[in-house]
Short mmCIF file of C-alpha atoms and ligand atoms in Angstrom, two decimals:
data_model
loop_
_atom_site.label_atom_id
_atom_site.label_comp_id
_atom_site.label_asym_id
_atom_site.label_seq_id
_atom_site.Cartn_x
_atom_site.Cartn_y
_atom_site.Cartn_z
CA ARG H 166 9.46 26.32 5.33
CA THR H 167 8.95 29.22 3.27
CA LEU H 168 12.75 29.19 2.42
CA LYS H 169 12.63 25.17 2.01
CA ILE H 170 9.68 25.37 -0.62
CA LYS H 171 11.94 26.70 -2.54
CA MET H 172 15.17 24.21 -2.45
CA GLN H 173 16.56 22.71 -4.97
CA CYS H 174 17.15 19.33 -5.47
CA ARG H 175 21.10 18.25 -4.47
CA SER H 176 23.51 18.28 -7.41
CA ASP H 177 24.80 14.94 -6.83
CA ILE H 178 21.14 13.37 -6.50
CA HIS H 179 22.51 11.27 -9.74
CA ARG H 180 25.12 9.68 -7.52
CA LEU H 181 22.61 8.19 -5.31
CA ASN H 182 20.66 5.86 -7.99
CA ALA H 183 23.01 3.14 -8.00
CA PRO H 184 22.59 2.58 -3.91
CA PHE H 185 19.02 3.22 -4.17
CA LEU H 186 18.92 0.75 -6.99
CA ALA H 187 20.70 -1.79 -5.12
CA ILE H 188 18.59 -1.42 -2.01
CA TYR H 189 15.38 -2.23 -4.16
CA GLU H 190 16.90 -5.31 -5.68
CA SER H 191 17.95 -6.25 -2.21
CA LEU H 192 14.17 -6.26 -1.55
CA VAL H 193 12.56 -7.79 -4.12
CA PRO H 194 11.43 -11.46 -2.74
CA ALA H 195 13.58 -14.78 -4.25
CA GLU H 196 11.29 -17.06 -6.95
CA GLU H 197 12.12 -19.39 -4.41
CA GLU H 198 10.17 -17.73 -2.29
CA LYS H 199 7.37 -17.22 -4.57
CA ALA H 200 6.81 -20.56 -5.29
CA GLN H 201 7.02 -21.49 -1.41
CA GLN H 202 3.79 -19.03 -0.99
CA LYS H 203 2.40 -20.84 -4.44
CA GLN H 204 2.54 -23.51 -2.02
CA LEU H 205 1.16 -22.71 0.64
CA LEU H 206 -1.88 -21.53 -1.43
CA ALA H 207 -2.22 -25.01 -2.96
CA LEU H 208 -2.47 -26.65 0.28
CA LEU H 209 -4.64 -24.53 1.26
CA GLU H 210 -7.00 -24.39 -1.41
CA ARG H 211 -7.09 -28.45 -0.82
CA LEU H 212 -7.82 -27.99 2.67
CA VAL H 213 -10.66 -25.80 2.02
CA CYS H 214 -12.24 -27.89 -0.91
CA LYS H 215 -12.30 -30.81 1.00
CA GLU H 216 -15.22 -28.87 3.60
CA TRP H 217 -16.78 -26.27 1.39
CA PRO H 218 -16.24 -27.50 -2.22
CA LYS H 219 -17.07 -24.42 -3.75
CA ALA H 220 -15.44 -22.04 -2.27
CA ARG H 221 -12.22 -20.50 -3.69
CA LEU H 222 -9.30 -18.42 -2.44
CA TYR H 223 -7.77 -15.42 -3.47
CA LEU H 224 -4.46 -13.80 -2.89
CA TYR H 225 -4.44 -9.93 -2.21
CA GLY H 226 -2.41 -7.74 -0.61
CA SER H 227 1.10 -6.96 -1.47
CA CYS H 228 2.26 -10.46 -2.28
CA ALA H 229 -0.41 -10.42 -5.28
CA SER H 230 0.03 -6.59 -6.25
CA SER H 231 3.77 -7.25 -6.62
CA PHE H 232 4.48 -4.44 -3.93
CA GLY H 233 5.92 -7.27 -1.23
CA VAL H 234 9.35 -7.31 0.13
CA SER H 235 10.79 -10.53 0.87
CA ARG H 236 9.53 -12.14 3.87
CA SER H 237 6.51 -10.43 3.84
CA ASP H 238 3.36 -12.13 4.93
CA ILE H 239 0.76 -13.49 2.37
CA ASP H 240 -3.17 -12.03 2.41
CA VAL H 241 -5.50 -14.66 1.28
CA CYS H 242 -9.46 -13.93 0.94
CA LEU H 243 -11.65 -17.38 1.36
CA ALA H 244 -15.12 -16.49 -1.24
CA ILE H 245 -17.87 -18.63 -0.31
CA GLU H 246 -21.40 -18.12 -1.02
CA ASP H 247 -23.61 -15.43 0.40
CA GLY H 248 -26.29 -16.64 1.76
CA ASP H 249 -26.71 -17.06 5.47
CA ILE H 250 -23.02 -17.24 5.93
CA ASN H 251 -21.49 -16.52 9.29
CA LYS H 252 -17.99 -15.65 9.17
CA SER H 253 -17.18 -16.30 12.66
CA GLU H 254 -18.29 -19.44 12.60
CA ILE H 255 -16.60 -20.57 9.31
CA LEU H 256 -13.49 -18.82 10.87
CA LEU H 257 -13.67 -21.02 13.80
CA ARG H 258 -14.09 -23.86 11.87
CA LEU H 259 -11.43 -22.88 9.39
CA ALA H 260 -9.11 -22.57 12.45
CA ASP H 261 -10.07 -26.37 13.40
CA ILE H 262 -8.92 -27.26 10.06
CA LEU H 263 -6.24 -26.11 9.92
CA GLN H 264 -4.91 -27.14 13.13
CA SER H 265 -5.43 -30.62 12.27
CA ASP H 266 -3.22 -30.13 9.58
CA ASN H 267 -0.41 -29.14 12.10
CA LEU H 268 -0.03 -25.43 10.70
CA GLN H 269 0.92 -23.48 13.62
CA ASN H 270 -0.26 -20.54 15.73
CA VAL H 271 -3.23 -20.88 14.48
CA GLN H 272 -5.87 -18.37 15.81
CA ALA H 273 -9.27 -17.10 14.68
CA LEU H 274 -9.69 -13.51 15.24
CA THR H 275 -13.58 -12.94 15.13
CA ARG H 276 -13.63 -9.58 16.47
CA ALA H 277 -10.92 -7.78 14.50
CA ARG H 278 -12.27 -4.70 12.06
CA VAL H 279 -11.45 -7.44 9.10
CA PRO H 280 -11.93 -10.42 10.97
CA ILE H 281 -8.92 -13.30 9.67
CA VAL H 282 -7.47 -16.76 10.73
CA LYS H 283 -3.63 -16.67 11.29
CA LEU H 284 -1.50 -19.13 10.44
CA MET H 285 2.23 -19.87 10.28
CA ASP H 286 3.39 -22.62 7.79
CA PRO H 287 5.98 -24.96 9.77
CA VAL H 288 8.03 -26.01 6.73
CA THR H 289 8.69 -22.58 5.38
CA GLY H 290 8.10 -20.08 7.94
CA ILE H 291 5.45 -18.15 5.63
CA SER H 292 2.44 -16.30 7.88
CA CYS H 293 -0.98 -16.10 6.24
CA ASP H 294 -3.97 -14.30 6.88
CA ILE H 295 -7.00 -15.35 5.61
CA CYS H 296 -10.32 -13.35 5.55
CA ILE H 297 -13.25 -14.03 4.18
CA ASN H 298 -15.31 -12.69 1.13
CA ASN H 299 -13.36 -10.02 1.18
CA VAL H 300 -13.65 -9.25 -2.45
CA LEU H 301 -12.49 -5.37 -2.60
CA ALA H 302 -9.21 -5.97 -1.34
CA VAL H 303 -9.25 -8.17 -4.03
CA ILE H 304 -9.81 -5.37 -6.59
CA ASN H 305 -8.07 -3.01 -5.02
CA THR H 306 -4.63 -5.13 -5.34
CA LYS H 307 -5.66 -5.62 -8.66
CA LEU H 308 -5.29 -1.69 -9.76
CA LEU H 309 -2.20 -1.64 -7.54
CA ARG H 310 -0.87 -4.44 -9.87
CA ASP H 311 -1.90 -2.99 -12.85
CA TYR H 312 -0.05 0.69 -11.93
CA ALA H 313 2.95 -1.24 -11.13
CA GLN H 314 3.45 -2.90 -14.87
CA ILE H 315 2.98 0.71 -16.30
CA ASP H 316 6.12 1.84 -14.86
CA ALA H 317 8.99 0.46 -13.31
CA ARG H 318 9.68 3.19 -11.35
CA LEU H 319 6.45 2.77 -8.95
CA ARG H 320 7.68 -0.30 -7.81
CA GLN H 321 10.99 1.06 -6.95
CA LEU H 322 9.79 3.54 -4.56
CA ALA H 323 7.23 1.82 -3.41
CA PHE H 324 9.54 -0.55 -2.13
CA ILE H 325 12.06 1.70 -0.38
CA VAL H 326 9.19 4.37 1.26
CA LYS H 327 7.83 1.12 2.69
CA HIS H 328 11.66 0.23 3.53
CA TRP H 329 11.77 3.48 4.98
CA ALA H 330 8.21 3.47 6.94
CA LYS H 331 9.15 0.18 8.61
CA SER H 332 12.98 1.34 9.51
CA ARG H 333 11.20 4.48 11.08
CA GLY H 334 8.27 2.82 13.07
CA VAL H 335 5.27 4.99 10.94
CA ASN H 336 3.95 1.69 9.23
CA GLU H 337 2.12 0.44 12.54
CA THR H 338 -1.90 1.32 12.31
CA TYR H 339 -2.56 0.53 15.32
CA GLN H 340 -0.13 3.58 16.73
CA GLY H 341 -1.47 5.79 14.70
CA THR H 342 0.32 5.47 11.52
CA LEU H 343 -0.07 4.71 7.78
CA SER H 344 -0.87 0.96 6.49
CA SER H 345 1.42 -0.19 3.67
CA TYR H 346 -1.30 0.15 1.32
CA ALA H 347 -1.20 3.62 1.99
CA TYR H 348 2.19 4.22 1.28
CA VAL H 349 1.52 2.64 -1.64
CA ILE H 350 -1.57 5.01 -2.47
CA MET H 351 0.74 8.23 -1.59
CA CYS H 352 3.29 7.01 -4.09
CA ILE H 353 0.90 5.89 -7.04
CA HIS H 354 -0.63 9.50 -6.72
CA PHE H 355 2.85 11.12 -6.52
CA LEU H 356 3.71 9.55 -9.78
CA GLN H 357 0.63 10.74 -10.98
CA GLN H 358 1.44 14.07 -9.95
CA ARG H 359 4.99 14.51 -11.90
CA ARG H 360 5.48 16.48 -15.10
CA PRO H 361 5.24 14.85 -17.10
CA ALA H 362 2.84 12.32 -15.88
CA ILE H 363 5.01 8.89 -15.20
CA LEU H 364 1.71 7.25 -14.67
CA PRO H 365 -1.54 7.64 -15.74
CA CYS H 366 -4.99 7.72 -13.91
CA LEU H 367 -6.80 4.40 -14.16
CA GLN H 368 -9.94 5.24 -13.00
CA GLU H 369 -10.29 8.12 -15.48
CA MET H 370 -9.83 6.46 -18.85
CA GLU H 371 -12.66 4.48 -20.89
CA PRO H 372 -12.97 0.99 -18.59
CA THR H 373 -11.97 -2.02 -20.01
CA TYR H 374 -12.70 -4.12 -16.83
CA SER H 375 -15.98 -3.46 -14.30
CA VAL H 376 -17.01 -4.96 -11.31
CA THR H 377 -19.90 -4.28 -8.98
CA VAL H 378 -18.86 -5.24 -5.23
CA ASP H 379 -20.94 -4.16 -2.01
CA ASP H 380 -22.75 -1.44 -4.59
CA ILE H 381 -19.78 0.14 -5.41
CA GLU H 382 -18.70 0.14 -9.35
CA CYS H 383 -15.18 -0.66 -10.07
CA ALA H 384 -14.25 0.54 -13.13
CA PHE H 385 -11.13 1.48 -14.82
CA PHE H 386 -8.55 1.03 -17.79
CA ASP H 387 -6.42 -2.18 -17.30
CA GLN H 388 -5.38 -2.94 -20.53
CA VAL H 389 -1.88 -1.59 -19.61
CA GLY H 390 0.10 -3.37 -21.63
CA LYS H 391 -0.19 -0.76 -24.27
CA LEU H 392 0.72 2.24 -21.48
CA CYS H 393 4.39 0.59 -20.92
CA ASP H 394 5.83 3.79 -22.28
CA PHE H 395 3.37 6.13 -20.59
CA GLY H 396 6.37 7.34 -18.40
CA SER H 397 9.07 7.23 -20.99
CA ARG H 398 8.96 11.06 -21.82
CA ASN H 399 9.73 11.76 -18.01
CA LYS H 400 13.48 10.78 -17.51
CA GLU H 401 13.59 11.34 -13.93
CA THR H 402 15.55 8.58 -11.97
CA ILE H 403 14.77 7.06 -8.44
CA ALA H 404 17.18 9.05 -6.26
CA GLN H 405 15.34 12.07 -7.65
CA LEU H 406 11.86 10.63 -7.21
CA VAL H 407 12.99 9.59 -3.31
CA TRP H 408 13.85 13.05 -2.87
CA ALA H 409 11.00 14.90 -4.38
CA PHE H 410 8.38 12.05 -2.82
CA PHE H 411 9.78 13.40 0.58
CA ASN H 412 10.13 16.80 -0.21
CA TYR H 413 6.41 16.67 -1.16
CA TRP H 414 5.39 15.21 2.16
CA ALA H 415 7.57 17.58 4.14
CA TYR H 416 7.11 20.39 3.00
CA ARG H 417 4.52 20.55 -0.07
CA HIS H 418 1.70 19.07 0.91
CA ASP H 419 -0.69 21.32 2.46
CA TYR H 420 -2.34 19.31 4.99
CA ALA H 421 -5.06 21.63 5.96
CA ASN H 422 -6.84 21.42 2.84
CA SER H 423 -5.80 18.86 0.29
CA VAL H 424 -7.07 15.06 -0.13
CA ILE H 425 -4.82 12.86 -2.45
CA SER H 426 -7.03 11.10 -4.94
CA VAL H 427 -5.45 8.34 -7.35
CA ARG H 428 -9.25 8.20 -8.70
CA THR H 429 -9.40 11.30 -9.74
CA GLY H 430 -5.54 11.64 -10.51
CA SER H 431 -5.36 15.25 -8.99
CA ILE H 432 -5.65 16.76 -5.48
CA ILE H 433 -9.14 17.58 -4.52
CA SER H 434 -10.64 19.70 -1.57
CA LYS H 435 -11.23 18.60 2.01
CA GLN H 436 -14.39 20.85 1.63
CA THR H 437 -15.88 18.55 -1.65
CA LYS H 438 -15.76 15.86 0.68
CA ASP H 439 -16.83 16.93 3.89
CA TRP H 440 -13.34 16.08 5.46
CA THR H 441 -13.32 19.68 6.95
CA ARG H 442 -13.29 18.38 10.69
CA ARG H 443 -13.33 15.15 12.59
CA ILE H 444 -16.20 13.09 12.53
CA GLY H 445 -16.23 10.08 15.26
CA ASN H 446 -12.97 8.62 15.15
CA ASP H 447 -11.97 10.10 11.68
CA ARG H 448 -10.02 13.12 12.52
CA HIS H 449 -8.87 13.58 8.75
CA LEU H 450 -5.38 15.21 9.30
CA ILE H 451 -3.83 13.18 6.36
CA CYS H 452 -5.96 12.83 3.55
CA ILE H 453 -5.63 9.95 1.02
CA GLU H 454 -9.23 9.14 -0.87
CA ASP H 455 -9.79 4.59 -1.13
CA PRO H 456 -10.18 4.78 -4.77
CA PHE H 457 -12.99 2.75 -4.49
CA GLU H 458 -14.62 3.54 -1.19
CA VAL H 459 -14.45 6.88 -1.71
CA SER H 460 -15.72 8.05 1.33
CA HIS H 461 -12.89 6.10 3.17
CA ASP H 462 -9.74 8.02 4.23
CA LEU H 463 -6.79 5.94 4.71
CA GLY H 464 -5.53 8.62 6.80
CA ARG H 465 -7.98 8.28 9.10
CA VAL H 466 -6.11 5.91 11.63
CA VAL H 467 -3.77 8.97 11.77
CA ASP H 468 -4.61 11.10 15.55
CA LYS H 469 -2.78 14.62 16.72
CA TYR H 470 0.04 12.92 18.30
CA SER H 471 0.94 10.25 15.49
CA ILE H 472 0.21 13.25 12.95
CA LYS H 473 3.26 15.18 14.24
CA VAL H 474 5.15 12.12 14.19
CA LEU H 475 4.09 11.30 11.05
CA ARG H 476 5.52 15.09 9.48
CA GLU H 477 9.00 15.07 11.40
CA GLU H 478 9.41 11.83 10.02
CA PHE H 479 8.82 13.07 6.54
CA GLU H 480 11.44 16.12 7.24
CA ARG H 481 14.03 13.84 8.42
CA ALA H 482 13.75 12.15 5.37
CA ALA H 483 13.51 15.26 3.00
CA ASP H 484 16.64 16.43 5.02
CA ILE H 485 18.32 13.68 4.44
CA MET H 486 18.24 13.45 0.81
CA GLN H 487 19.25 16.79 0.90
CA TYR H 488 22.24 17.13 2.52
CA ASP H 489 23.15 13.86 4.08
CA PRO H 490 26.05 12.56 2.59
CA ASN H 491 24.84 9.00 2.98
CA PRO H 492 21.38 8.96 2.83
CA CYS H 493 20.79 5.44 1.94
CA VAL H 494 22.10 4.10 5.38
CA LYS H 495 20.63 7.51 7.45
CA LEU H 496 17.40 7.49 5.66
CA PHE H 497 16.71 3.87 6.90
CA GLU H 498 18.46 3.47 10.55
CA PRO H 499 16.09 2.08 12.79
CA TYR H 500 14.17 5.06 15.19
P1 GTP Z 775 2.89 -5.74 3.53
O1 GTP Z 775 1.72 -6.98 4.28
O2 GTP Z 775 3.11 -4.78 4.50
O3 GTP Z 775 3.97 -6.06 2.24
O4 GTP Z 775 1.55 -4.95 2.59
P2 GTP Z 775 0.31 -5.42 1.90
O5 GTP Z 775 -0.17 -4.23 0.54
O6 GTP Z 775 -0.02 -6.34 2.08
O7 GTP Z 775 -0.71 -4.10 3.06
P3 GTP Z 775 -1.43 -3.88 4.08
O8 GTP Z 775 -0.98 -5.17 4.79
O9 GTP Z 775 -1.85 -2.31 4.40
O10 GTP Z 775 -2.83 -4.51 3.25
C1 GTP Z 775 -3.73 -5.36 2.16
C2 GTP Z 775 -4.35 -5.49 1.55
O11 GTP Z 775 -5.63 -5.08 2.42
C3 GTP Z 775 -4.33 -4.13 0.69
O12 GTP Z 775 -3.46 -4.99 -0.39
C4 GTP Z 775 -5.45 -4.00 0.39
O13 GTP Z 775 -6.08 -4.53 -0.41
C5 GTP Z 775 -6.23 -4.40 1.27
N1 GTP Z 775 -6.44 -3.07 2.63
C6 GTP Z 775 -5.88 -2.74 3.56
N2 GTP Z 775 -6.06 -1.20 4.26
C7 GTP Z 775 -7.02 -0.71 3.44
C8 GTP Z 775 -8.52 -0.28 3.69
O14 GTP Z 775 -7.90 0.57 4.50
N3 GTP Z 775 -9.20 -0.23 3.21
C9 GTP Z 775 -9.24 -0.89 1.89
N4 GTP Z 775 -10.43 -0.77 1.01
N5 GTP Z 775 -8.37 -1.83 1.57
C10 GTP Z 775 -7.61 -2.01 2.70
MG1 MG Z 776 0.07 -7.67 3.80
#
């Protein structure tokens, strides 16, 4: 490990830029797909408004944050007046309505951590999850989308990392590996840490956007149009960044003591967060602070088996990026 910490990036790294960019381009959804998602949302809006005239639908998740690869599911939040609502009843009623309109595979999952209705649109084949009043998710989606507009390399890196994670089977929270959301946060943090920095820390800047949700104040600078040359002093290319990202998570991150924090644009210690030991099911083996729910470790799903799998995959990826003659193939080989 000590040897590898001193590892220099391979000298032919620039040769890998074009193939990585080609992979990124192949993952970007076509305009037609975006249009189909909008149509499905409009259909859902009509159905929902018939039943609950004051309700509104918001897109969140990767299709709204611009981190969605082609053929992703869409995530929708039904915002409905507070008061005495019973989420399960609403979800069951919603499932009935959707089913009567010929949407397919309609299922109400009322006992899930985030209760949802799932459905599939038979016309476009698009799948969709609808949750209720998950306003924080709509706001963290906006934060991700705003970061994506500052420097194109964030979206490129995140698509490649997500594609790698899906190919290697380490994007499965129910198996103790990380969510797509966690990987995007890791990419943002990584680009905040480059020198010169490629991304700023929007939550440390003078807020131009501020809302309070569930007693959590969400405030950040969102006039990102003013930041479009922020990263221009850093000339690193996507191939170098992919190399450095995996090298960081394989050999440089201090798993025993560090928490990555996009909120502060820095690394903070596990000790200051009291994340040094297992509490309930939260083991804190890889610590990724949620930007708004700061007591929430996005790595909480990782257990003593899956941390090994994850770290071995980071090491495999780092070694491929360093030594393999054709990393763009090997990196994404199915596990
Ligand atoms: P793909 O569907 O794989 O493309 O990714 P996605 O960006 O839709 O990610 P994911 O399914 O992991 O999460 C969807 C959205 O739910 C995210 O964009 C967040 O807004 C929200 N979300 C997911 N996990 C968490 C979490 O642990 N905490 C919080 N606060 N929000 C989360
Ligand atoms: Mg999603």
